[in-house]
Amino acid sequence: MNDVHEHVNCAVAATAEIIATKWTPLIVHDLSEGPRRFMQLEHACPGISPRTLSERLDMLESQGILARRSYPESPPRVEYELTEKGAALLPIIDAMRDFGHSWLPCGHDHG
C-alpha cells in the first residue's frame, strides 16, 4: 500500500512541477486554440517578458508539451503547437479555471 501511495505522490508532484510553473497554464491554454507564433503568445500573457516566455517555451518543448516548428521563409517563421502530451494537460487547466471561477475572488476576472 505504501508503494502505491508513493507512486501517486510522485505522479502528482511531477505534474504539479509542470503545471504550477508561472505562465505555463496560460501558454498551454492559448496553444489549445492552434499553433501560435512567439508574439501571439506574448500578447496572450500580459506582463510576461520575452526572456521568460522563451524560457517557458524551451522548458515545455524539452518536456514534450509543445513542438516548435520552423518554416524557411523570409523572414523566418516559427510556430509552437501542443503535442499529444500537451493536449492531455487541458482538462487539468480547465479544472483549474472552473475552480477559480467557483471558489476564488479573482476567478471571474480571468478567462
PDB file of N, CA and C in Angstrom:
ATOM      1  N   MET A   1       0.829  -1.203   0.000  1.00  0.00           N
ATOM      2  CA  MET A   1       0.000   0.000   0.000  1.00  0.00           C
ATOM      3  C   MET A   1       0.865   1.256   0.000  1.00  0.00           C
ATOM      4  N   ASN A   2       1.957   1.222   0.730  1.00  0.00           N
ATOM      5  CA  ASN A   2       2.836   2.374   0.806  1.00  0.00           C
ATOM      6  C   ASN A   2       3.462   2.692  -0.549  1.00  0.00           C
ATOM      7  N   ASP A   3       3.848   1.654  -1.321  1.00  0.00           N
ATOM      8  CA  ASP A   3       4.434   1.876  -2.641  1.00  0.00           C
ATOM      9  C   ASP A   3       3.437   2.567  -3.571  1.00  0.00           C
ATOM     10  N   VAL A   4       2.169   2.178  -3.491  1.00  0.00           N
ATOM     11  CA  VAL A   4       1.136   2.802  -4.317  1.00  0.00           C
ATOM     12  C   VAL A   4       1.003   4.275  -3.940  1.00  0.00           C
ATOM     13  N   HIS A   5       0.994   4.561  -2.636  1.00  0.00           N
ATOM     14  CA  HIS A   5       0.878   5.942  -2.165  1.00  0.00           C
ATOM     15  C   HIS A   5       2.065   6.782  -2.646  1.00  0.00           C
ATOM     16  N   GLU A   6       3.261   6.225  -2.589  1.00  0.00           N
ATOM     17  CA  GLU A   6       4.448   6.951  -3.045  1.00  0.00           C
ATOM     18  C   GLU A   6       4.381   7.194  -4.555  1.00  0.00           C
ATOM     19  N   HIS A   7       3.884   6.202  -5.297  1.00  0.00           N
ATOM     20  CA  HIS A   7       3.758   6.346  -6.747  1.00  0.00           C
ATOM     21  C   HIS A   7       2.780   7.469  -7.087  1.00  0.00           C
ATOM     22  N   VAL A   8       1.665   7.543  -6.378  1.00  0.00           N
ATOM     23  CA  VAL A   8       0.680   8.606  -6.591  1.00  0.00           C
ATOM     24  C   VAL A   8       1.301   9.952  -6.255  1.00  0.00           C
ATOM     25  N   ASN A   9       2.000  10.036  -5.120  1.00  0.00           N
ATOM     26  CA  ASN A   9       2.645  11.292  -4.742  1.00  0.00           C
ATOM     27  C   ASN A   9       3.641  11.743  -5.803  1.00  0.00           C
ATOM     28  N   CYS A  10       4.409  10.812  -6.338  1.00  0.00           N
ATOM     29  CA  CYS A  10       5.395  11.124  -7.377  1.00  0.00           C
ATOM     30  C   CYS A  10       4.698  11.664  -8.615  1.00  0.00           C
ATOM     31  N   ALA A  11       3.629  11.020  -9.052  1.00  0.00           N
ATOM     32  CA  ALA A  11       2.902  11.448 -10.248  1.00  0.00           C
ATOM     33  C   ALA A  11       2.293  12.835 -10.053  1.00  0.00           C
ATOM     34  N   VAL A  12       1.710  13.071  -8.891  1.00  0.00           N
ATOM     35  CA  VAL A  12       1.106  14.374  -8.611  1.00  0.00           C
ATOM     36  C   VAL A  12       2.191  15.449  -8.559  1.00  0.00           C
ATOM     37  N   ALA A  13       3.287  15.158  -7.889  1.00  0.00           N
ATOM     38  CA  ALA A  13       4.374  16.132  -7.764  1.00  0.00           C
ATOM     39  C   ALA A  13       4.982  16.445  -9.128  1.00  0.00           C
ATOM     40  N   ALA A  14       5.170  15.433  -9.947  1.00  0.00           N
ATOM     41  CA  ALA A  14       5.764  15.645 -11.276  1.00  0.00           C
ATOM     42  C   ALA A  14       4.840  16.484 -12.151  1.00  0.00           C
ATOM     43  N   THR A  15       3.531  16.234 -12.081  1.00  0.00           N
ATOM     44  CA  THR A  15       2.568  17.014 -12.858  1.00  0.00           C
ATOM     45  C   THR A  15       2.513  18.448 -12.343  1.00  0.00           C
ATOM     46  N   ALA A  16       2.512  18.606 -11.024  1.00  0.00           N
ATOM     47  CA  ALA A  16       2.470  19.944 -10.432  1.00  0.00           C
ATOM     48  C   ALA A  16       3.710  20.747 -10.814  1.00  0.00           C
ATOM     49  N   GLU A  17       4.843  20.082 -10.932  1.00  0.00           N
ATOM     50  CA  GLU A  17       6.074  20.788 -11.308  1.00  0.00           C
ATOM     51  C   GLU A  17       5.933  21.430 -12.684  1.00  0.00           C
ATOM     52  N   ILE A  18       5.224  20.775 -13.582  1.00  0.00           N
ATOM     53  CA  ILE A  18       4.997  21.337 -14.921  1.00  0.00           C
ATOM     54  C   ILE A  18       3.911  22.403 -14.875  1.00  0.00           C
ATOM     55  N   ILE A  19       2.769  22.059 -14.348  1.00  0.00           N
ATOM     56  CA  ILE A  19       1.591  22.914 -14.438  1.00  0.00           C
ATOM     57  C   ILE A  19       1.658  24.127 -13.505  1.00  0.00           C
ATOM     58  N   ALA A  20       2.414  24.026 -12.427  1.00  0.00           N
ATOM     59  CA  ALA A  20       2.459  25.113 -11.449  1.00  0.00           C
ATOM     60  C   ALA A  20       3.495  26.175 -11.789  1.00  0.00           C
ATOM     61  N   THR A  21       4.274  25.960 -12.831  1.00  0.00           N
ATOM     62  CA  THR A  21       5.246  26.967 -13.238  1.00  0.00           C
ATOM     63  C   THR A  21       4.494  28.181 -13.775  1.00  0.00           C
ATOM     64  N   LYS A  22       4.849  29.355 -13.277  1.00  0.00           N
ATOM     65  CA  LYS A  22       4.149  30.571 -13.686  1.00  0.00           C
ATOM     66  C   LYS A  22       4.119  30.691 -15.203  1.00  0.00           C
ATOM     67  N   TRP A  23       2.990  31.059 -15.736  1.00  0.00           N
ATOM     68  CA  TRP A  23       2.692  31.271 -17.141  1.00  0.00           C
ATOM     69  C   TRP A  23       2.369  29.991 -17.908  1.00  0.00           C
ATOM     70  N   THR A  24       2.797  28.825 -17.431  1.00  0.00           N
ATOM     71  CA  THR A  24       2.589  27.592 -18.186  1.00  0.00           C
ATOM     72  C   THR A  24       1.119  27.329 -18.500  1.00  0.00           C
ATOM     73  N   PRO A  25       0.210  27.412 -17.522  1.00  0.00           N
ATOM     74  CA  PRO A  25      -1.201  27.157 -17.872  1.00  0.00           C
ATOM     75  C   PRO A  25      -1.734  28.112 -18.940  1.00  0.00           C
ATOM     76  N   LEU A  26      -1.333  29.380 -18.892  1.00  0.00           N
ATOM     77  CA  LEU A  26      -1.803  30.334 -19.900  1.00  0.00           C
ATOM     78  C   LEU A  26      -1.245  30.008 -21.280  1.00  0.00           C
ATOM     79  N   ILE A  27       0.013  29.628 -21.334  1.00  0.00           N
ATOM     80  CA  ILE A  27       0.632  29.277 -22.615  1.00  0.00           C
ATOM     81  C   ILE A  27      -0.040  28.039 -23.201  1.00  0.00           C
ATOM     82  N   VAL A  28      -0.201  27.010 -22.368  1.00  0.00           N
ATOM     83  CA  VAL A  28      -0.815  25.765 -22.844  1.00  0.00           C
ATOM     84  C   VAL A  28      -2.249  26.025 -23.290  1.00  0.00           C
ATOM     85  N   HIS A  29      -2.988  26.800 -22.507  1.00  0.00           N
ATOM     86  CA  HIS A  29      -4.371  27.111 -22.871  1.00  0.00           C
ATOM     87  C   HIS A  29      -4.425  27.858 -24.197  1.00  0.00           C
ATOM     88  N   ASP A  30      -3.542  28.824 -24.393  1.00  0.00           N
ATOM     89  CA  ASP A  30      -3.549  29.573 -25.651  1.00  0.00           C
ATOM     90  C   ASP A  30      -3.217  28.665 -26.833  1.00  0.00           C
ATOM     91  N   LEU A  31      -2.297  27.740 -26.634  1.00  0.00           N
ATOM     92  CA  LEU A  31      -1.937  26.811 -27.706  1.00  0.00           C
ATOM     93  C   LEU A  31      -3.049  25.808 -28.001  1.00  0.00           C
ATOM     94  N   SER A  32      -4.011  25.675 -27.094  1.00  0.00           N
ATOM     95  CA  SER A  32      -5.127  24.749 -27.340  1.00  0.00           C
ATOM     96  C   SER A  32      -5.974  25.214 -28.520  1.00  0.00           C
ATOM     97  N   GLU A  33      -5.867  26.490 -28.872  1.00  0.00           N
ATOM     98  CA  GLU A  33      -6.644  27.041 -29.979  1.00  0.00           C
ATOM     99  C   GLU A  33      -5.922  26.905 -31.312  1.00  0.00           C
ATOM    100  N   GLY A  34      -4.724  26.323 -31.290  1.00  0.00           N
ATOM    101  CA  GLY A  34      -3.979  26.110 -32.522  1.00  0.00           C
ATOM    102  C   GLY A  34      -2.570  26.649 -32.418  1.00  0.00           C
ATOM    103  N   PRO A  35      -1.772  26.426 -33.456  1.00  0.00           N
ATOM    104  CA  PRO A  35      -0.380  26.895 -33.450  1.00  0.00           C
ATOM    105  C   PRO A  35      -0.309  28.411 -33.244  1.00  0.00           C
ATOM    106  N   ARG A  36       0.714  28.833 -32.533  1.00  0.00           N
ATOM    107  CA  ARG A  36       0.909  30.255 -32.256  1.00  0.00           C
ATOM    108  C   ARG A  36       2.350  30.645 -32.498  1.00  0.00           C
ATOM    109  N   ARG A  37       2.533  31.889 -32.904  1.00  0.00           N
ATOM    110  CA  ARG A  37       3.862  32.456 -33.025  1.00  0.00           C
ATOM    111  C   ARG A  37       4.241  33.110 -31.701  1.00  0.00           C
ATOM    112  N   PHE A  38       5.519  33.394 -31.549  1.00  0.00           N
ATOM    113  CA  PHE A  38       6.032  33.960 -30.302  1.00  0.00           C
ATOM    114  C   PHE A  38       5.261  35.211 -29.887  1.00  0.00           C
ATOM    115  N   MET A  39       5.086  36.148 -30.820  1.00  0.00           N
ATOM    116  CA  MET A  39       4.410  37.412 -30.489  1.00  0.00           C
ATOM    117  C   MET A  39       2.959  37.188 -30.063  1.00  0.00           C
ATOM    118  N   GLN A  40       2.293  36.212 -30.676  1.00  0.00           N
ATOM    119  CA  GLN A  40       0.910  35.907 -30.282  1.00  0.00           C
ATOM    120  C   GLN A  40       0.873  35.400 -28.847  1.00  0.00           C
ATOM    121  N   LEU A  41       1.827  34.540 -28.488  1.00  0.00           N
ATOM    122  CA  LEU A  41       1.889  34.027 -27.122  1.00  0.00           C
ATOM    123  C   LEU A  41       2.236  35.142 -26.142  1.00  0.00           C
ATOM    124  N   GLU A  42       3.114  36.036 -26.556  1.00  0.00           N
ATOM    125  CA  GLU A  42       3.490  37.161 -25.696  1.00  0.00           C
ATOM    126  C   GLU A  42       2.274  38.033 -25.393  1.00  0.00           C
ATOM    127  N   HIS A  43       1.442  38.287 -26.407  1.00  0.00           N
ATOM    128  CA  HIS A  43       0.237  39.099 -26.206  1.00  0.00           C
ATOM    129  C   HIS A  43      -0.805  38.376 -25.359  1.00  0.00           C
ATOM    130  N   ALA A  44      -0.809  37.051 -25.389  1.00  0.00           N
ATOM    131  CA  ALA A  44      -1.772  36.271 -24.616  1.00  0.00           C
ATOM    132  C   ALA A  44      -1.403  36.209 -23.133  1.00  0.00           C
ATOM    133  N   CYS A  45      -0.168  36.595 -22.813  1.00  0.00           N
ATOM    134  CA  CYS A  45       0.321  36.560 -21.427  1.00  0.00           C
ATOM    135  C   CYS A  45       0.784  37.954 -21.023  1.00  0.00           C
ATOM    136  N   PRO A  46      -0.146  38.890 -20.809  1.00  0.00           N
ATOM    137  CA  PRO A  46       0.249  40.261 -20.477  1.00  0.00           C
ATOM    138  C   PRO A  46       1.164  40.283 -19.246  1.00  0.00           C
ATOM    139  N   GLY A  47       2.285  40.968 -19.390  1.00  0.00           N
ATOM    140  CA  GLY A  47       3.218  41.080 -18.274  1.00  0.00           C
ATOM    141  C   GLY A  47       4.406  40.134 -18.356  1.00  0.00           C
ATOM    142  N   ILE A  48       4.351  39.164 -19.248  1.00  0.00           N
ATOM    143  CA  ILE A  48       5.473  38.231 -19.369  1.00  0.00           C
ATOM    144  C   ILE A  48       6.586  38.911 -20.172  1.00  0.00           C
ATOM    145  N   SER A  49       7.824  38.696 -19.751  1.00  0.00           N
ATOM    146  CA  SER A  49       8.946  39.250 -20.506  1.00  0.00           C
ATOM    147  C   SER A  49       9.303  38.282 -21.636  1.00  0.00           C
ATOM    148  N   PRO A  50       9.872  38.798 -22.717  1.00  0.00           N
ATOM    149  CA  PRO A  50      10.281  37.903 -23.805  1.00  0.00           C
ATOM    150  C   PRO A  50      11.251  36.819 -23.327  1.00  0.00           C
ATOM    151  N   ARG A  51      12.139  37.173 -22.417  1.00  0.00           N
ATOM    152  CA  ARG A  51      13.089  36.188 -21.895  1.00  0.00           C
ATOM    153  C   ARG A  51      12.364  35.065 -21.153  1.00  0.00           C
ATOM    154  N   THR A  52      11.406  35.439 -20.298  1.00  0.00           N
ATOM    155  CA  THR A  52      10.658  34.431 -19.541  1.00  0.00           C
ATOM    156  C   THR A  52       9.847  33.551 -20.483  1.00  0.00           C
ATOM    157  N   LEU A  53       9.199  34.160 -21.471  1.00  0.00           N
ATOM    158  CA  LEU A  53       8.427  33.372 -22.426  1.00  0.00           C
ATOM    159  C   LEU A  53       9.330  32.393 -23.162  1.00  0.00           C
ATOM    160  N   SER A  54      10.479  32.856 -23.594  1.00  0.00           N
ATOM    161  CA  SER A  54      11.429  31.991 -24.280  1.00  0.00           C
ATOM    162  C   SER A  54      11.855  30.825 -23.390  1.00  0.00           C
ATOM    163  N   GLU A  55      12.121  31.109 -22.109  1.00  0.00           N
ATOM    164  CA  GLU A  55      12.498  30.054 -21.160  1.00  0.00           C
ATOM    165  C   GLU A  55      11.370  29.043 -20.975  1.00  0.00           C
ATOM    166  N   ARG A  56      10.126  29.534 -20.853  1.00  0.00           N
ATOM    167  CA  ARG A  56       8.984  28.630 -20.680  1.00  0.00           C
ATOM    168  C   ARG A  56       8.790  27.759 -21.917  1.00  0.00           C
ATOM    169  N   LEU A  57       8.902  28.365 -23.082  1.00  0.00           N
ATOM    170  CA  LEU A  57       8.730  27.599 -24.317  1.00  0.00           C
ATOM    171  C   LEU A  57       9.807  26.526 -24.440  1.00  0.00           C
ATOM    172  N   ASP A  58      11.042  26.870 -24.105  1.00  0.00           N
ATOM    173  CA  ASP A  58      12.129  25.884 -24.139  1.00  0.00           C
ATOM    174  C   ASP A  58      11.857  24.749 -23.159  1.00  0.00           C
ATOM    175  N   MET A  59      11.399  25.097 -21.947  1.00  0.00           N
ATOM    176  CA  MET A  59      11.100  24.084 -20.930  1.00  0.00           C
ATOM    177  C   MET A  59       9.967  23.177 -21.391  1.00  0.00           C
ATOM    178  N   LEU A  60       8.915  23.770 -21.938  1.00  0.00           N
ATOM    179  CA  LEU A  60       7.774  22.974 -22.390  1.00  0.00           C
ATOM    180  C   LEU A  60       8.142  22.093 -23.579  1.00  0.00           C
ATOM    181  N   GLU A  61       9.024  22.581 -24.432  1.00  0.00           N
ATOM    182  CA  GLU A  61       9.488  21.763 -25.546  1.00  0.00           C
ATOM    183  C   GLU A  61      10.324  20.591 -25.029  1.00  0.00           C
ATOM    184  N   SER A  62      11.208  20.857 -24.066  1.00  0.00           N
ATOM    185  CA  SER A  62      12.046  19.774 -23.520  1.00  0.00           C
ATOM    186  C   SER A  62      11.224  18.738 -22.771  1.00  0.00           C
ATOM    187  N   GLN A  63      10.071  19.143 -22.223  1.00  0.00           N
ATOM    188  CA  GLN A  63       9.167  18.228 -21.525  1.00  0.00           C
ATOM    189  C   GLN A  63       8.244  17.477 -22.490  1.00  0.00           C
ATOM    190  N   GLY A  64       8.278  17.837 -23.762  1.00  0.00           N
ATOM    191  CA  GLY A  64       7.408  17.191 -24.743  1.00  0.00           C
ATOM    192  C   GLY A  64       5.986  17.708 -24.734  1.00  0.00           C
ATOM    193  N   ILE A  65       5.777  18.911 -24.160  1.00  0.00           N
ATOM    194  CA  ILE A  65       4.439  19.501 -24.067  1.00  0.00           C
ATOM    195  C   ILE A  65       4.079  20.230 -25.355  1.00  0.00           C
ATOM    196  N   LEU A  66       5.070  20.827 -25.989  1.00  0.00           N
ATOM    197  CA  LEU A  66       4.824  21.526 -27.240  1.00  0.00           C
ATOM    198  C   LEU A  66       5.923  21.196 -28.236  1.00  0.00           C
ATOM    199  N   ALA A  67       5.611  21.462 -29.488  1.00  0.00           N
ATOM    200  CA  ALA A  67       6.578  21.277 -30.571  1.00  0.00           C
ATOM    201  C   ALA A  67       6.832  22.636 -31.207  1.00  0.00           C
ATOM    202  N   ARG A  68       8.065  22.867 -31.533  1.00  0.00           N
ATOM    203  CA  ARG A  68       8.487  24.107 -32.202  1.00  0.00           C
ATOM    204  C   ARG A  68       8.727  23.781 -33.670  1.00  0.00           C
ATOM    205  N   ARG A  69       8.079  24.529 -34.551  1.00  0.00           N
ATOM    206  CA  ARG A  69       8.226  24.294 -35.983  1.00  0.00           C
ATOM    207  C   ARG A  69       8.765  25.559 -36.654  1.00  0.00           C
ATOM    208  N   SER A  70       9.826  25.376 -37.424  1.00  0.00           N
ATOM    209  CA  SER A  70      10.420  26.484 -38.170  1.00  0.00           C
ATOM    210  C   SER A  70      10.063  26.348 -39.638  1.00  0.00           C
ATOM    211  N   TYR A  71       9.742  27.468 -40.249  1.00  0.00           N
ATOM    212  CA  TYR A  71       9.406  27.490 -41.667  1.00  0.00           C
ATOM    213  C   TYR A  71      10.452  28.336 -42.384  1.00  0.00           C
ATOM    214  N   PRO A  72      11.045  27.793 -43.444  1.00  0.00           N
ATOM    215  CA  PRO A  72      12.105  28.514 -44.160  1.00  0.00           C
ATOM    216  C   PRO A  72      11.541  29.612 -45.051  1.00  0.00           C
ATOM    217  N   GLU A  73      11.079  30.650 -44.422  1.00  0.00           N
ATOM    218  CA  GLU A  73      10.522  31.794 -45.143  1.00  0.00           C
ATOM    219  C   GLU A  73      11.411  32.999 -44.864  1.00  0.00           C
ATOM    220  N   SER A  74      11.119  34.086 -45.520  1.00  0.00           N
ATOM    221  CA  SER A  74      11.851  35.312 -45.259  1.00  0.00           C
ATOM    222  C   SER A  74      10.854  36.404 -44.890  1.00  0.00           C
ATOM    223  N   PRO A  75      10.853  36.891 -43.658  1.00  0.00           N
ATOM    224  CA  PRO A  75      11.698  36.442 -42.543  1.00  0.00           C
ATOM    225  C   PRO A  75      11.274  35.064 -42.041  1.00  0.00           C
ATOM    226  N   PRO A  76      12.168  34.371 -41.333  1.00  0.00           N
ATOM    227  CA  PRO A  76      11.838  33.033 -40.830  1.00  0.00           C
ATOM    228  C   PRO A  76      10.605  33.066 -39.928  1.00  0.00           C
ATOM    229  N   ARG A  77       9.794  32.044 -40.031  1.00  0.00           N
ATOM    230  CA  ARG A  77       8.582  31.941 -39.209  1.00  0.00           C
ATOM    231  C   ARG A  77       8.722  30.725 -38.307  1.00  0.00           C
ATOM    232  N   VAL A  78       8.440  30.922 -37.019  1.00  0.00           N
ATOM    233  CA  VAL A  78       8.471  29.838 -36.041  1.00  0.00           C
ATOM    234  C   VAL A  78       7.108  29.781 -35.377  1.00  0.00           C
ATOM    235  N   GLU A  79       6.551  28.590 -35.277  1.00  0.00           N
ATOM    236  CA  GLU A  79       5.273  28.386 -34.591  1.00  0.00           C
ATOM    237  C   GLU A  79       5.433  27.313 -33.527  1.00  0.00           C
ATOM    238  N   TYR A  80       4.616  27.434 -32.513  1.00  0.00           N
ATOM    239  CA  TYR A  80       4.576  26.467 -31.429  1.00  0.00           C
ATOM    240  C   TYR A  80       3.198  25.837 -31.416  1.00  0.00           C
ATOM    241  N   GLU A  81       3.149  24.527 -31.170  1.00  0.00           N
ATOM    242  CA  GLU A  81       1.857  23.861 -31.059  1.00  0.00           C
ATOM    243  C   GLU A  81       1.946  22.753 -30.018  1.00  0.00           C
ATOM    244  N   LEU A  82       0.789  22.437 -29.456  1.00  0.00           N
ATOM    245  CA  LEU A  82       0.737  21.388 -28.443  1.00  0.00           C
ATOM    246  C   LEU A  82       0.985  20.024 -29.067  1.00  0.00           C
ATOM    247  N   THR A  83       1.661  19.185 -28.307  1.00  0.00           N
ATOM    248  CA  THR A  83       1.796  17.781 -28.669  1.00  0.00           C
ATOM    249  C   THR A  83       0.619  17.037 -28.038  1.00  0.00           C
ATOM    250  N   GLU A  84       0.546  15.750 -28.261  1.00  0.00           N
ATOM    251  CA  GLU A  84      -0.488  14.936 -27.613  1.00  0.00           C
ATOM    252  C   GLU A  84      -0.352  15.024 -26.088  1.00  0.00           C
ATOM    253  N   LYS A  85       0.884  15.007 -25.618  1.00  0.00           N
ATOM    254  CA  LYS A  85       1.130  15.134 -24.172  1.00  0.00           C
ATOM    255  C   LYS A  85       0.643  16.490 -23.668  1.00  0.00           C
ATOM    256  N   GLY A  86       0.890  17.546 -24.433  1.00  0.00           N
ATOM    257  CA  GLY A  86       0.436  18.871 -24.039  1.00  0.00           C
ATOM    258  C   GLY A  86      -1.079  18.976 -24.015  1.00  0.00           C
ATOM    259  N   ALA A  87      -1.724  18.396 -25.014  1.00  0.00           N
ATOM    260  CA  ALA A  87      -3.187  18.415 -25.064  1.00  0.00           C
ATOM    261  C   ALA A  87      -3.790  17.675 -23.869  1.00  0.00           C
ATOM    262  N   ALA A  88      -3.073  16.681 -23.351  1.00  0.00           N
ATOM    263  CA  ALA A  88      -3.562  15.932 -22.195  1.00  0.00           C
ATOM    264  C   ALA A  88      -3.588  16.790 -20.924  1.00  0.00           C
ATOM    265  N   LEU A  89      -2.890  17.929 -20.924  1.00  0.00           N
ATOM    266  CA  LEU A  89      -2.928  18.843 -19.782  1.00  0.00           C
ATOM    267  C   LEU A  89      -4.184  19.717 -19.768  1.00  0.00           C
ATOM    268  N   LEU A  90      -4.868  19.818 -20.886  1.00  0.00           N
ATOM    269  CA  LEU A  90      -6.003  20.743 -20.987  1.00  0.00           C
ATOM    270  C   LEU A  90      -7.116  20.479 -19.982  1.00  0.00           C
ATOM    271  N   PRO A  91      -7.496  19.222 -19.722  1.00  0.00           N
ATOM    272  CA  PRO A  91      -8.534  19.019 -18.697  1.00  0.00           C
ATOM    273  C   PRO A  91      -8.104  19.515 -17.308  1.00  0.00           C
ATOM    274  N   ILE A  92      -6.815  19.433 -17.005  1.00  0.00           N
ATOM    275  CA  ILE A  92      -6.310  19.938 -15.721  1.00  0.00           C
ATOM    276  C   ILE A  92      -6.450  21.454 -15.684  1.00  0.00           C
ATOM    277  N   ILE A  93      -6.078  22.110 -16.769  1.00  0.00           N
ATOM    278  CA  ILE A  93      -6.173  23.567 -16.837  1.00  0.00           C
ATOM    279  C   ILE A  93      -7.633  24.010 -16.807  1.00  0.00           C
ATOM    280  N   ASP A  94      -8.500  23.272 -17.493  1.00  0.00           N
ATOM    281  CA  ASP A  94      -9.940  23.581 -17.434  1.00  0.00           C
ATOM    282  C   ASP A  94     -10.469  23.443 -16.014  1.00  0.00           C
ATOM    283  N   ALA A  95     -10.014  22.413 -15.305  1.00  0.00           N
ATOM    284  CA  ALA A  95     -10.440  22.222 -13.911  1.00  0.00           C
ATOM    285  C   ALA A  95      -9.931  23.364 -13.037  1.00  0.00           C
ATOM    286  N   MET A  96      -8.720  23.831 -13.290  1.00  0.00           N
ATOM    287  CA  MET A  96      -8.173  24.974 -12.547  1.00  0.00           C
ATOM    288  C   MET A  96      -9.020  26.215 -12.796  1.00  0.00           C
ATOM    289  N   ARG A  97      -9.404  26.431 -14.061  1.00  0.00           N
ATOM    290  CA  ARG A  97     -10.239  27.591 -14.403  1.00  0.00           C
ATOM    291  C   ARG A  97     -11.596  27.496 -13.705  1.00  0.00           C
ATOM    292  N   ASP A  98     -12.209  26.305 -13.762  1.00  0.00           N
ATOM    293  CA  ASP A  98     -13.511  26.116 -13.123  1.00  0.00           C
ATOM    294  C   ASP A  98     -13.430  26.347 -11.620  1.00  0.00           C
ATOM    295  N   PHE A  99     -12.372  25.836 -10.998  1.00  0.00           N
ATOM    296  CA  PHE A  99     -12.187  26.046  -9.566  1.00  0.00           C
ATOM    297  C   PHE A  99     -12.049  27.538  -9.264  1.00  0.00           C
ATOM    298  N   GLY A 100     -11.239  28.228 -10.065  1.00  0.00           N
ATOM    299  CA  GLY A 100     -11.041  29.664  -9.861  1.00  0.00           C
ATOM    300  C   GLY A 100     -12.332  30.448 -10.002  1.00  0.00           C
ATOM    301  N   HIS A 101     -13.129  30.106 -11.017  1.00  0.00           N
ATOM    302  CA  HIS A 101     -14.413  30.792 -11.202  1.00  0.00           C
ATOM    303  C   HIS A 101     -15.347  30.553 -10.022  1.00  0.00           C
ATOM    304  N   SER A 102     -15.323  29.344  -9.483  1.00  0.00           N
ATOM    305  CA  SER A 102     -16.259  28.977  -8.418  1.00  0.00           C
ATOM    306  C   SER A 102     -15.812  29.404  -7.027  1.00  0.00           C
ATOM    307  N   TRP A 103     -14.524  29.389  -6.769  1.00  0.00           N
ATOM    308  CA  TRP A 103     -14.056  29.498  -5.393  1.00  0.00           C
ATOM    309  C   TRP A 103     -13.116  30.654  -5.081  1.00  0.00           C
ATOM    310  N   LEU A 104     -12.572  31.321  -6.079  1.00  0.00           N
ATOM    311  CA  LEU A 104     -11.590  32.363  -5.802  1.00  0.00           C
ATOM    312  C   LEU A 104     -12.119  33.724  -6.219  1.00  0.00           C
ATOM    313  N   PRO A 105     -11.837  34.737  -5.421  1.00  0.00           N
ATOM    314  CA  PRO A 105     -12.381  36.067  -5.712  1.00  0.00           C
ATOM    315  C   PRO A 105     -11.974  36.607  -7.079  1.00  0.00           C
ATOM    316  N   CYS A 106     -10.791  36.241  -7.544  1.00  0.00           N
ATOM    317  CA  CYS A 106     -10.337  36.749  -8.834  1.00  0.00           C
ATOM    318  C   CYS A 106     -10.825  35.873  -9.972  1.00  0.00           C
ATOM    319  N   GLY A 107     -11.456  34.746  -9.684  1.00  0.00           N
ATOM    320  CA  GLY A 107     -11.842  33.792 -10.696  1.00  0.00           C
ATOM    321  C   GLY A 107     -12.678  34.361 -11.819  1.00  0.00           C
ATOM    322  N   HIS A 108     -13.538  35.331 -11.512  1.00  0.00           N
ATOM    323  CA  HIS A 108     -14.394  35.892 -12.547  1.00  0.00           C
ATOM    324  C   HIS A 108     -13.676  36.934 -13.404  1.00  0.00           C
ATOM    325  N   ASP A 109     -12.450  37.286 -13.032  1.00  0.00           N
ATOM    326  CA  ASP A 109     -11.709  38.288 -13.800  1.00  0.00           C
ATOM    327  C   ASP A 109     -10.845  37.677 -14.886  1.00  0.00           C
ATOM    328  N   HIS A 110     -10.646  36.368 -14.867  1.00  0.00           N
ATOM    329  CA  HIS A 110      -9.755  35.714 -15.831  1.00  0.00           C
ATOM    330  C   HIS A 110     -10.536  34.734 -16.684  1.00  0.00           C
ATOM    331  N   GLY A 111     -10.149  34.638 -17.965  1.00  0.00           N
ATOM    332  CA  GLY A 111     -10.850  33.808 -18.927  1.00  0.00           C
ATOM    333  C   GLY A 111     -10.482  32.399 -18.822  1.00  0.00           C
TER     334      GLY A 111
END
